[in-house]
Amino acid sequence: MDSSSSTLLCNPSFFQTKQNILPSQFIWPKDDLVNESYEELNEPLIDLAGFFSGNTGETIKAAELLHTACINHGFFQVTNHGVDEWVVSAAHREADALFKLRNDKKMSLKRKAGSIWGYSGAHSDRYSSKLPWKETFSFRYDYGSSATNTMVHEYFTSVIGTEFEEAGIVYQWYCVAMEKLSLAIFELLAISLGVEQQHFKKFFEDGTSIMRCNYYPRCNEPGLTLGTGPHTDPTALTILHQDQVGGLQVFASNKWQSVRPRQDAFVVNIGDTFKALTNGIYKSCMHRAVVNKEQERKSLVYFVCPRDDKIVRAVEDLVDKEYGTRMYPDFTWSDLFTFTQSHYRADNSTLVSFFSWLLPDPTTSNQSSLKLPSLIN
């Protein structure tokens, strides 16, 4: 891509103009598009009320549903999650305001290379082809100090502007609510795997998260492009709330299936880091987002990660339980994050490609006894 094309596509004003002919950088290969009639995914709707109230029977039932979903495709939705509806609505409202900022203001908030914070238009600063038809706004939230953690609020007021103080407060509350929800889900995941209930909660309670607001504009040629291409998330857990337009699809039973939006539910999917922690027992969810000719679409996405320097290693009980050997080498989240930001575009083979990069010659490594997964794992 030449510099003039890159500048044009990076600029948010590009999405506000009527594009009768889709630029080639946004056109995806036919194998990625697979334009067909999609059936609706029959994913489990997991009620967390029993877990939160300490009802053993309901907790076991929820854990069983969770286990079935995670060994098959790594995707489920949760209801009675304890997050106030007004917090969710306020977060969507503030996302609208962010994407309606003046174009020059958005560009001044553009994400820097390797950074989490800020605005991105089609990720055109990172990629030159297969650009996603979307704008994003991202920021970081650290776990373990929700009572005193004001990093999100401070970012909004000091970087975006004092007029966004309310947005900073809303997203601070939203991230605190997501922290609480994610740690509860980690407890339920532990129960579903038959490991000590607090194991994953303790592992992630000093971790980090990436909060992202997604905006998918209307597109005149939705059959040629994607809002987000097929991929698994390199993070541990993704918690998403989508509006009612629809567009999220999951690859399950060897076909793409659509996910029906539910106002009262959060979408949850397993990522590569948690897959490694389970020694491959739980699947990373392969998913994508399609775009719409008639309606714009928005979503709130919360990615959960370990602390940057924490060693990710499969739970020993799970190594013995399923494969009898470790399927993945040790790694840190900072290494995986660096790989996906600087060396590789996340897709459905991210984890395998990461290990090839991390251990270019496994026979010379002290982890050479590992059974490294194949590209189709």
Tab-separated table of C-alpha atoms in Angstrom:
chain	number	residue	atom	x	y	z
A	1	MET	CA	0.000	0.000	0.000
A	2	ASP	CA	1.458	3.398	-0.891
A	3	SER	CA	1.553	6.164	1.725
A	4	SER	CA	-1.327	8.121	0.193
A	5	SER	CA	-3.613	5.046	0.260
A	6	SER	CA	-2.590	4.271	3.828
A	7	THR	CA	-3.344	7.825	4.931
A	8	LEU	CA	-6.751	7.730	3.230
A	9	LEU	CA	-7.779	4.413	4.785
A	10	CYS	CA	-6.476	5.356	8.235
A	11	ASN	CA	-8.625	8.465	8.225
A	12	PRO	CA	-12.064	7.910	9.813
A	13	SER	CA	-13.657	10.197	7.232
A	14	PHE	CA	-13.187	7.349	4.741
A	15	PHE	CA	-16.032	5.388	6.393
A	16	GLN	CA	-18.331	8.408	6.230
A	17	THR	CA	-18.186	8.681	2.449
A	18	LYS	CA	-20.361	6.602	0.149
A	19	GLN	CA	-18.096	3.887	-1.261
A	20	ASN	CA	-19.689	2.617	-4.492
A	21	ILE	CA	-16.588	0.583	-5.313
A	22	LEU	CA	-14.875	-1.145	-2.424
A	23	PRO	CA	-11.106	-0.464	-2.368
A	24	SER	CA	-9.089	-3.611	-3.045
A	25	GLN	CA	-7.459	-3.452	0.395
A	26	PHE	CA	-10.844	-4.291	1.959
A	27	ILE	CA	-11.638	-7.248	-0.319
A	28	TRP	CA	-11.165	-10.631	1.367
A	29	PRO	CA	-10.397	-13.999	-0.293
A	30	LYS	CA	-13.410	-16.136	-1.151
A	31	ASP	CA	-12.268	-18.863	1.254
A	32	ASP	CA	-12.561	-16.406	4.150
A	33	LEU	CA	-15.920	-15.033	3.044
A	34	VAL	CA	-17.779	-18.336	2.462
A	35	ASN	CA	-20.960	-16.487	1.538
A	36	GLU	CA	-23.790	-18.896	2.290
A	37	SER	CA	-27.035	-19.175	4.227
A	38	TYR	CA	-26.119	-19.329	7.904
A	39	GLU	CA	-28.006	-21.258	10.505
A	40	GLU	CA	-28.100	-20.014	14.073
A	41	LEU	CA	-25.640	-21.508	16.541
A	42	ASN	CA	-27.368	-23.434	19.299
A	43	GLU	CA	-24.833	-22.433	21.945
A	44	PRO	CA	-25.639	-22.944	25.636
A	45	LEU	CA	-27.196	-20.065	27.523
A	46	ILE	CA	-25.627	-20.409	30.947
A	47	ASP	CA	-27.560	-19.008	33.905
A	48	LEU	CA	-25.128	-17.770	36.579
A	49	ALA	CA	-27.787	-17.101	39.232
A	50	GLY	CA	-27.288	-20.477	40.908
A	51	PHE	CA	-23.520	-20.077	40.999
A	52	PHE	CA	-23.715	-16.607	42.550
A	53	SER	CA	-26.244	-17.777	45.157
A	54	GLY	CA	-24.205	-20.860	46.072
A	55	ASN	CA	-26.730	-23.387	44.751
A	56	THR	CA	-24.635	-26.534	44.242
A	57	GLY	CA	-27.052	-28.269	41.886
A	58	GLU	CA	-27.445	-25.270	39.595
A	59	THR	CA	-23.689	-24.660	39.652
A	60	ILE	CA	-22.977	-28.239	38.544
A	61	LYS	CA	-25.575	-27.923	35.795
A	62	ALA	CA	-23.960	-24.699	34.547
A	63	ALA	CA	-20.484	-26.273	34.692
A	64	GLU	CA	-21.643	-29.261	32.631
A	65	LEU	CA	-23.086	-26.974	29.948
A	66	LEU	CA	-19.866	-24.986	29.985
A	67	HIS	CA	-17.732	-28.101	29.591
A	68	THR	CA	-19.691	-29.346	26.572
A	69	ALA	CA	-19.436	-25.966	24.845
A	70	CYS	CA	-15.726	-25.542	25.527
A	71	ILE	CA	-14.616	-28.954	24.290
A	72	ASN	CA	-16.634	-28.450	21.095
A	73	HIS	CA	-16.117	-24.829	20.042
A	74	GLY	CA	-15.193	-22.659	23.065
A	75	PHE	CA	-18.248	-20.392	22.921
A	76	PHE	CA	-21.233	-19.707	25.210
A	77	GLN	CA	-23.445	-16.916	26.554
A	78	VAL	CA	-24.153	-16.041	30.192
A	79	THR	CA	-27.278	-14.554	31.773
A	80	ASN	CA	-28.013	-13.377	35.331
A	81	HIS	CA	-24.418	-12.217	35.286
A	82	GLY	CA	-24.769	-9.524	37.920
A	83	VAL	CA	-23.866	-6.592	35.656
A	84	ASP	CA	-26.378	-3.755	35.936
A	85	GLU	CA	-28.194	-3.033	32.678
A	86	TRP	CA	-27.637	0.705	33.053
A	87	VAL	CA	-23.855	0.206	33.088
A	88	VAL	CA	-24.045	-1.713	29.791
A	89	SER	CA	-26.357	0.886	28.231
A	90	ALA	CA	-24.139	3.737	29.388
A	91	ALA	CA	-21.049	2.045	27.923
A	92	HIS	CA	-22.792	1.672	24.550
A	93	ARG	CA	-23.898	5.298	24.694
A	94	GLU	CA	-20.375	6.526	25.403
A	95	ALA	CA	-19.038	4.368	22.552
A	96	ASP	CA	-21.419	6.194	20.220
A	97	ALA	CA	-19.956	9.488	21.398
A	98	LEU	CA	-16.390	8.286	20.851
A	99	PHE	CA	-17.017	7.269	17.248
A	100	LYS	CA	-18.793	10.571	16.588
A	101	LEU	CA	-15.731	12.571	17.573
A	102	ARG	CA	-14.320	14.926	14.951
A	103	ASN	CA	-12.045	13.109	12.522
A	104	ASP	CA	-9.022	15.199	13.475
A	105	LYS	CA	-9.649	14.358	17.134
A	106	LYS	CA	-9.815	10.632	16.352
A	107	MET	CA	-6.567	10.855	14.431
A	108	SER	CA	-4.903	12.595	17.361
A	109	LEU	CA	-5.856	9.569	19.489
A	110	LYS	CA	-4.527	7.041	16.981
A	111	ARG	CA	-2.959	3.905	18.486
A	112	LYS	CA	0.809	3.822	18.351
A	113	ALA	CA	2.629	0.696	17.185
A	114	GLY	CA	2.632	-1.970	19.880
A	115	SER	CA	0.292	0.021	22.110
A	116	ILE	CA	-3.133	-0.888	23.464
A	117	TRP	CA	-4.459	2.623	23.919
A	118	GLY	CA	-6.349	4.644	21.343
A	119	TYR	CA	-8.202	4.782	18.028
A	120	SER	CA	-7.698	2.586	14.957
A	121	GLY	CA	-9.358	2.894	11.550
A	122	ALA	CA	-9.419	-0.500	9.796
A	123	HIS	CA	-6.042	-1.358	11.405
A	124	SER	CA	-4.546	0.074	8.212
A	125	ASP	CA	-1.512	1.232	10.143
A	126	ARG	CA	-0.660	-2.458	10.710
A	127	TYR	CA	-1.939	-4.248	7.595
A	128	SER	CA	-1.884	-3.569	3.862
A	129	SER	CA	-4.532	-6.065	2.718
A	130	LYS	CA	-7.659	-7.837	4.009
A	131	LEU	CA	-8.503	-4.744	6.024
A	132	PRO	CA	-11.428	-5.123	8.447
A	133	TRP	CA	-14.396	-2.852	7.777
A	134	LYS	CA	-14.432	-1.269	11.223
A	135	GLU	CA	-13.173	1.375	13.591
A	136	THR	CA	-11.979	0.542	17.094
A	137	PHE	CA	-11.166	2.379	20.294
A	138	SER	CA	-9.132	0.493	22.925
A	139	PHE	CA	-7.684	0.999	26.383
A	140	ARG	CA	-6.200	-1.046	29.221
A	141	TYR	CA	-7.442	-1.959	32.688
A	142	ASP	CA	-5.335	-3.660	35.362
A	143	TYR	CA	-6.805	-6.172	37.814
A	144	GLY	CA	-6.346	-6.413	41.553
A	145	SER	CA	-7.040	-2.844	42.653
A	146	SER	CA	-10.595	-2.068	41.565
A	147	ALA	CA	-11.234	0.044	44.678
A	148	THR	CA	-8.398	2.468	43.870
A	149	ASN	CA	-7.747	1.826	40.173
A	150	THR	CA	-8.548	5.003	38.253
A	151	MET	CA	-6.367	4.422	35.173
A	152	VAL	CA	-9.312	4.338	32.746
A	153	HIS	CA	-10.885	7.509	34.126
A	154	GLU	CA	-7.528	9.285	34.084
A	155	TYR	CA	-6.912	8.262	30.475
A	156	PHE	CA	-10.237	9.651	29.307
A	157	THR	CA	-9.863	12.959	31.131
A	158	SER	CA	-6.160	13.574	30.517
A	159	VAL	CA	-5.845	12.283	26.939
A	160	ILE	CA	-9.275	12.541	25.321
A	161	GLY	CA	-10.425	15.612	27.242
A	162	THR	CA	-12.183	16.752	30.390
A	163	GLU	CA	-15.489	16.748	28.514
A	164	PHE	CA	-15.162	12.931	28.548
A	165	GLU	CA	-14.944	12.662	32.317
A	166	GLU	CA	-18.352	10.947	32.461
A	167	ALA	CA	-17.211	8.452	29.824
A	168	GLY	CA	-14.137	7.732	31.922
A	169	ILE	CA	-16.298	7.050	34.972
A	170	VAL	CA	-18.670	4.816	32.973
A	171	TYR	CA	-15.866	2.706	31.512
A	172	GLN	CA	-14.143	2.503	34.886
A	173	TRP	CA	-17.373	1.030	36.309
A	174	TYR	CA	-17.799	-1.223	33.284
A	175	CYS	CA	-14.275	-2.620	33.629
A	176	VAL	CA	-14.764	-3.235	37.372
A	177	ALA	CA	-17.977	-5.140	36.553
A	178	MET	CA	-16.162	-7.148	33.859
A	179	GLU	CA	-13.331	-7.957	36.260
A	180	LYS	CA	-15.819	-9.390	38.755
A	181	LEU	CA	-17.671	-11.323	36.049
A	182	SER	CA	-14.515	-12.733	34.468
A	183	LEU	CA	-13.185	-14.025	37.794
A	184	ALA	CA	-16.538	-15.717	38.459
A	185	ILE	CA	-16.395	-17.354	35.027
A	186	PHE	CA	-12.869	-18.566	35.786
A	187	GLU	CA	-14.209	-20.237	38.917
A	188	LEU	CA	-16.926	-21.966	36.928
A	189	LEU	CA	-14.396	-23.013	34.292
A	190	ALA	CA	-12.281	-24.601	37.025
A	191	ILE	CA	-15.305	-26.527	38.312
A	192	SER	CA	-16.110	-27.678	34.780
A	193	LEU	CA	-12.571	-29.028	34.374
A	194	GLY	CA	-12.458	-30.709	37.765
A	195	VAL	CA	-9.577	-28.612	39.122
A	196	GLU	CA	-9.440	-26.615	42.352
A	197	GLN	CA	-12.157	-23.942	42.116
A	198	GLN	CA	-9.902	-20.963	42.858
A	199	HIS	CA	-7.061	-22.033	40.561
A	200	PHE	CA	-7.777	-19.855	37.508
A	201	LYS	CA	-9.207	-17.027	39.590
A	202	LYS	CA	-5.923	-16.783	41.480
A	203	PHE	CA	-3.957	-17.001	38.251
A	204	PHE	CA	-5.767	-14.024	36.699
A	205	GLU	CA	-6.596	-11.848	39.718
A	206	ASP	CA	-3.441	-9.743	39.176
A	207	GLY	CA	-3.813	-9.793	35.390
A	208	THR	CA	-4.767	-7.188	32.833
A	209	SER	CA	-7.544	-6.605	30.351
A	210	ILE	CA	-7.986	-4.804	27.063
A	211	MET	CA	-11.285	-2.972	26.672
A	212	ARG	CA	-12.306	-2.308	23.077
A	213	CYS	CA	-15.266	-0.549	21.497
A	214	ASN	CA	-16.001	-1.743	17.946
A	215	TYR	CA	-17.913	0.167	15.283
A	216	TYR	CA	-18.844	-1.511	11.981
A	217	PRO	CA	-20.170	1.095	9.496
A	218	ARG	CA	-22.694	0.267	6.790
A	219	CYS	CA	-21.026	-1.182	3.698
A	220	ASN	CA	-22.343	-1.089	0.134
A	221	GLU	CA	-20.653	-4.373	-0.750
A	222	PRO	CA	-20.875	-6.514	2.395
A	223	GLY	CA	-20.372	-9.734	0.443
A	224	LEU	CA	-16.792	-8.765	-0.427
A	225	THR	CA	-15.405	-7.795	2.972
A	226	LEU	CA	-15.515	-8.606	6.676
A	227	GLY	CA	-15.747	-6.549	9.821
A	228	THR	CA	-13.328	-8.951	11.487
A	229	GLY	CA	-11.674	-11.857	9.718
A	230	PRO	CA	-11.661	-15.505	10.873
A	231	HIS	CA	-9.468	-15.828	13.954
A	232	THR	CA	-9.135	-17.069	17.495
A	233	ASP	CA	-8.307	-14.555	20.209
A	234	PRO	CA	-4.759	-14.840	21.583
A	235	THR	CA	-6.018	-13.669	24.972
A	236	ALA	CA	-7.445	-15.962	27.674
A	237	LEU	CA	-11.105	-15.004	27.744
A	238	THR	CA	-13.279	-12.619	25.743
A	239	ILE	CA	-16.504	-11.147	27.125
A	240	LEU	CA	-18.576	-9.281	24.549
A	241	HIS	CA	-21.844	-7.398	24.543
A	242	GLN	CA	-23.253	-6.758	21.078
A	243	ASP	CA	-26.086	-4.562	19.945
A	244	GLN	CA	-29.167	-6.059	18.328
A	245	VAL	CA	-28.014	-5.806	14.694
A	246	GLY	CA	-26.146	-9.117	14.601
A	247	GLY	CA	-23.053	-10.089	12.636
A	248	LEU	CA	-21.014	-12.281	14.958
A	249	GLN	CA	-20.403	-15.786	13.590
A	250	VAL	CA	-18.727	-18.852	15.123
A	251	PHE	CA	-17.130	-21.751	13.271
A	252	ALA	CA	-18.656	-24.915	14.752
A	253	SER	CA	-19.423	-28.355	13.315
A	254	ASN	CA	-17.290	-27.440	10.277
A	255	LYS	CA	-19.435	-24.487	9.226
A	256	TRP	CA	-20.031	-20.850	10.050
A	257	GLN	CA	-23.042	-20.252	12.294
A	258	SER	CA	-24.541	-16.932	13.363
A	259	VAL	CA	-24.953	-15.811	16.963
A	260	ARG	CA	-28.290	-14.295	17.901
A	261	PRO	CA	-27.834	-11.091	19.939
A	262	ARG	CA	-29.344	-11.151	23.438
A	263	GLN	CA	-29.743	-7.877	25.285
A	264	ASP	CA	-29.583	-9.580	28.692
A	265	ALA	CA	-26.573	-11.801	27.954
A	266	PHE	CA	-22.834	-11.558	27.467
A	267	VAL	CA	-21.088	-13.549	24.766
A	268	VAL	CA	-18.046	-15.402	26.115
A	269	ASN	CA	-15.376	-17.236	24.174
A	270	ILE	CA	-12.218	-19.098	25.085
A	271	GLY	CA	-8.929	-17.730	23.749
A	272	ASP	CA	-5.565	-19.277	22.934
A	273	THR	CA	-3.992	-18.506	26.315
A	274	PHE	CA	-6.696	-20.363	28.220
A	275	LYS	CA	-6.542	-23.205	25.703
A	276	ALA	CA	-2.858	-23.578	26.595
A	277	LEU	CA	-3.678	-23.534	30.327
A	278	THR	CA	-6.054	-26.487	29.783
A	279	ASN	CA	-3.462	-28.361	27.701
A	280	GLY	CA	-5.744	-28.118	24.676
A	281	ILE	CA	-8.779	-29.709	26.308
A	282	TYR	CA	-10.815	-26.523	25.820
A	283	LYS	CA	-10.923	-25.078	22.324
A	284	SER	CA	-10.126	-21.561	21.214
A	285	CYS	CA	-13.252	-20.220	19.560
A	286	MET	CA	-12.806	-19.396	15.877
A	287	HIS	CA	-15.078	-16.504	14.998
A	288	ARG	CA	-15.540	-13.539	12.672
A	289	ALA	CA	-17.856	-10.566	12.125
A	290	VAL	CA	-19.763	-9.818	8.932
A	291	VAL	CA	-20.946	-6.356	7.936
A	292	ASN	CA	-24.323	-5.009	6.925
A	293	LYS	CA	-25.500	-2.918	3.979
A	294	GLU	CA	-28.455	-1.398	5.828
A	295	GLN	CA	-27.332	-0.988	9.434
A	296	GLU	CA	-24.212	-0.099	11.363
A	297	ARG	CA	-23.223	-2.400	14.213
A	298	LYS	CA	-21.461	-1.831	17.555
A	299	SER	CA	-20.046	-4.058	20.255
A	300	LEU	CA	-18.175	-3.812	23.548
A	301	VAL	CA	-15.335	-6.306	23.897
A	302	TYR	CA	-13.365	-7.118	27.041
A	303	PHE	CA	-10.236	-9.270	26.616
A	304	VAL	CA	-8.801	-10.910	29.745
A	305	CYS	CA	-5.054	-11.593	29.918
A	306	PRO	CA	-2.608	-12.760	32.587
A	307	ARG	CA	-0.064	-10.411	34.109
A	308	ASP	CA	2.566	-9.668	31.455
A	309	ASP	CA	5.360	-11.695	33.059
A	310	LYS	CA	3.324	-14.613	34.403
A	311	ILE	CA	4.335	-18.034	33.084
A	312	VAL	CA	1.500	-19.725	31.185
A	313	ARG	CA	1.754	-23.465	31.798
A	314	ALA	CA	-0.913	-26.163	31.550
A	315	VAL	CA	-2.455	-27.305	34.826
A	316	GLU	CA	-0.634	-30.499	35.797
A	317	ASP	CA	-3.840	-32.417	36.562
A	318	LEU	CA	-5.125	-31.641	33.073
A	319	VAL	CA	-1.890	-32.816	31.458
A	320	ASP	CA	-2.327	-36.220	33.080
A	321	LYS	CA	-6.069	-36.296	32.426
A	322	GLU	CA	-6.248	-35.960	28.650
A	323	TYR	CA	-3.052	-36.394	26.641
A	324	GLY	CA	-0.544	-37.650	29.209
A	325	THR	CA	2.001	-35.128	27.965
A	326	ARG	CA	2.294	-31.357	27.768
A	327	MET	CA	1.015	-30.027	24.457
A	328	TYR	CA	2.443	-26.501	24.742
A	329	PRO	CA	5.693	-24.903	25.902
A	330	ASP	CA	5.819	-22.315	28.675
A	331	PHE	CA	5.307	-18.733	27.567
A	332	THR	CA	4.434	-15.320	28.953
A	333	TRP	CA	1.558	-13.139	27.835
A	334	SER	CA	4.011	-10.341	26.991
A	335	ASP	CA	5.721	-12.647	24.464
A	336	LEU	CA	2.425	-13.673	22.867
A	337	PHE	CA	1.199	-10.069	22.783
A	338	THR	CA	4.442	-8.903	21.165
A	339	PHE	CA	4.140	-11.669	18.581
A	340	THR	CA	0.576	-10.728	17.590
A	341	GLN	CA	1.308	-6.991	17.555
A	342	SER	CA	4.629	-7.004	15.740
A	343	HIS	CA	5.111	-10.289	13.906
A	344	TYR	CA	1.817	-11.994	13.097
A	345	ARG	CA	-1.788	-11.223	12.331
A	346	ALA	CA	-4.142	-13.205	14.598
A	347	ASP	CA	-5.939	-15.991	12.733
A	348	ASN	CA	-6.952	-19.587	13.408
A	349	SER	CA	-3.326	-20.749	13.668
A	350	THR	CA	-1.914	-18.036	15.926
A	351	LEU	CA	-0.851	-20.320	18.762
A	352	VAL	CA	0.953	-22.808	16.503
A	353	SER	CA	2.720	-20.013	14.628
A	354	PHE	CA	3.684	-18.360	17.918
A	355	PHE	CA	5.391	-21.499	19.181
A	356	SER	CA	7.291	-21.877	15.907
A	357	TRP	CA	8.514	-18.314	16.430
A	358	LEU	CA	9.199	-18.817	20.140
A	359	LEU	CA	11.017	-22.149	19.673
A	360	PRO	CA	12.386	-22.147	16.111
A	361	ASP	CA	14.347	-25.329	16.920
A	362	PRO	CA	12.533	-27.289	19.669
A	363	THR	CA	15.228	-30.000	19.655
A	364	THR	CA	17.720	-27.555	21.154
A	365	SER	CA	15.273	-26.323	23.792
A	366	ASN	CA	14.906	-27.618	27.325
A	367	GLN	CA	11.243	-28.129	26.363
A	368	SER	CA	12.046	-30.519	23.499
A	369	SER	CA	9.945	-33.317	25.024
A	370	LEU	CA	6.784	-31.382	24.264
A	371	LYS	CA	4.263	-32.752	21.796
A	372	LEU	CA	3.757	-29.607	19.740
A	373	PRO	CA	0.282	-29.342	18.174
A	374	SER	CA	-0.299	-29.583	14.455
A	375	LEU	CA	-1.647	-26.756	12.336
A	376	ILE	CA	-5.143	-28.242	12.462
A	377	ASN	CA	-5.265	-28.655	16.242
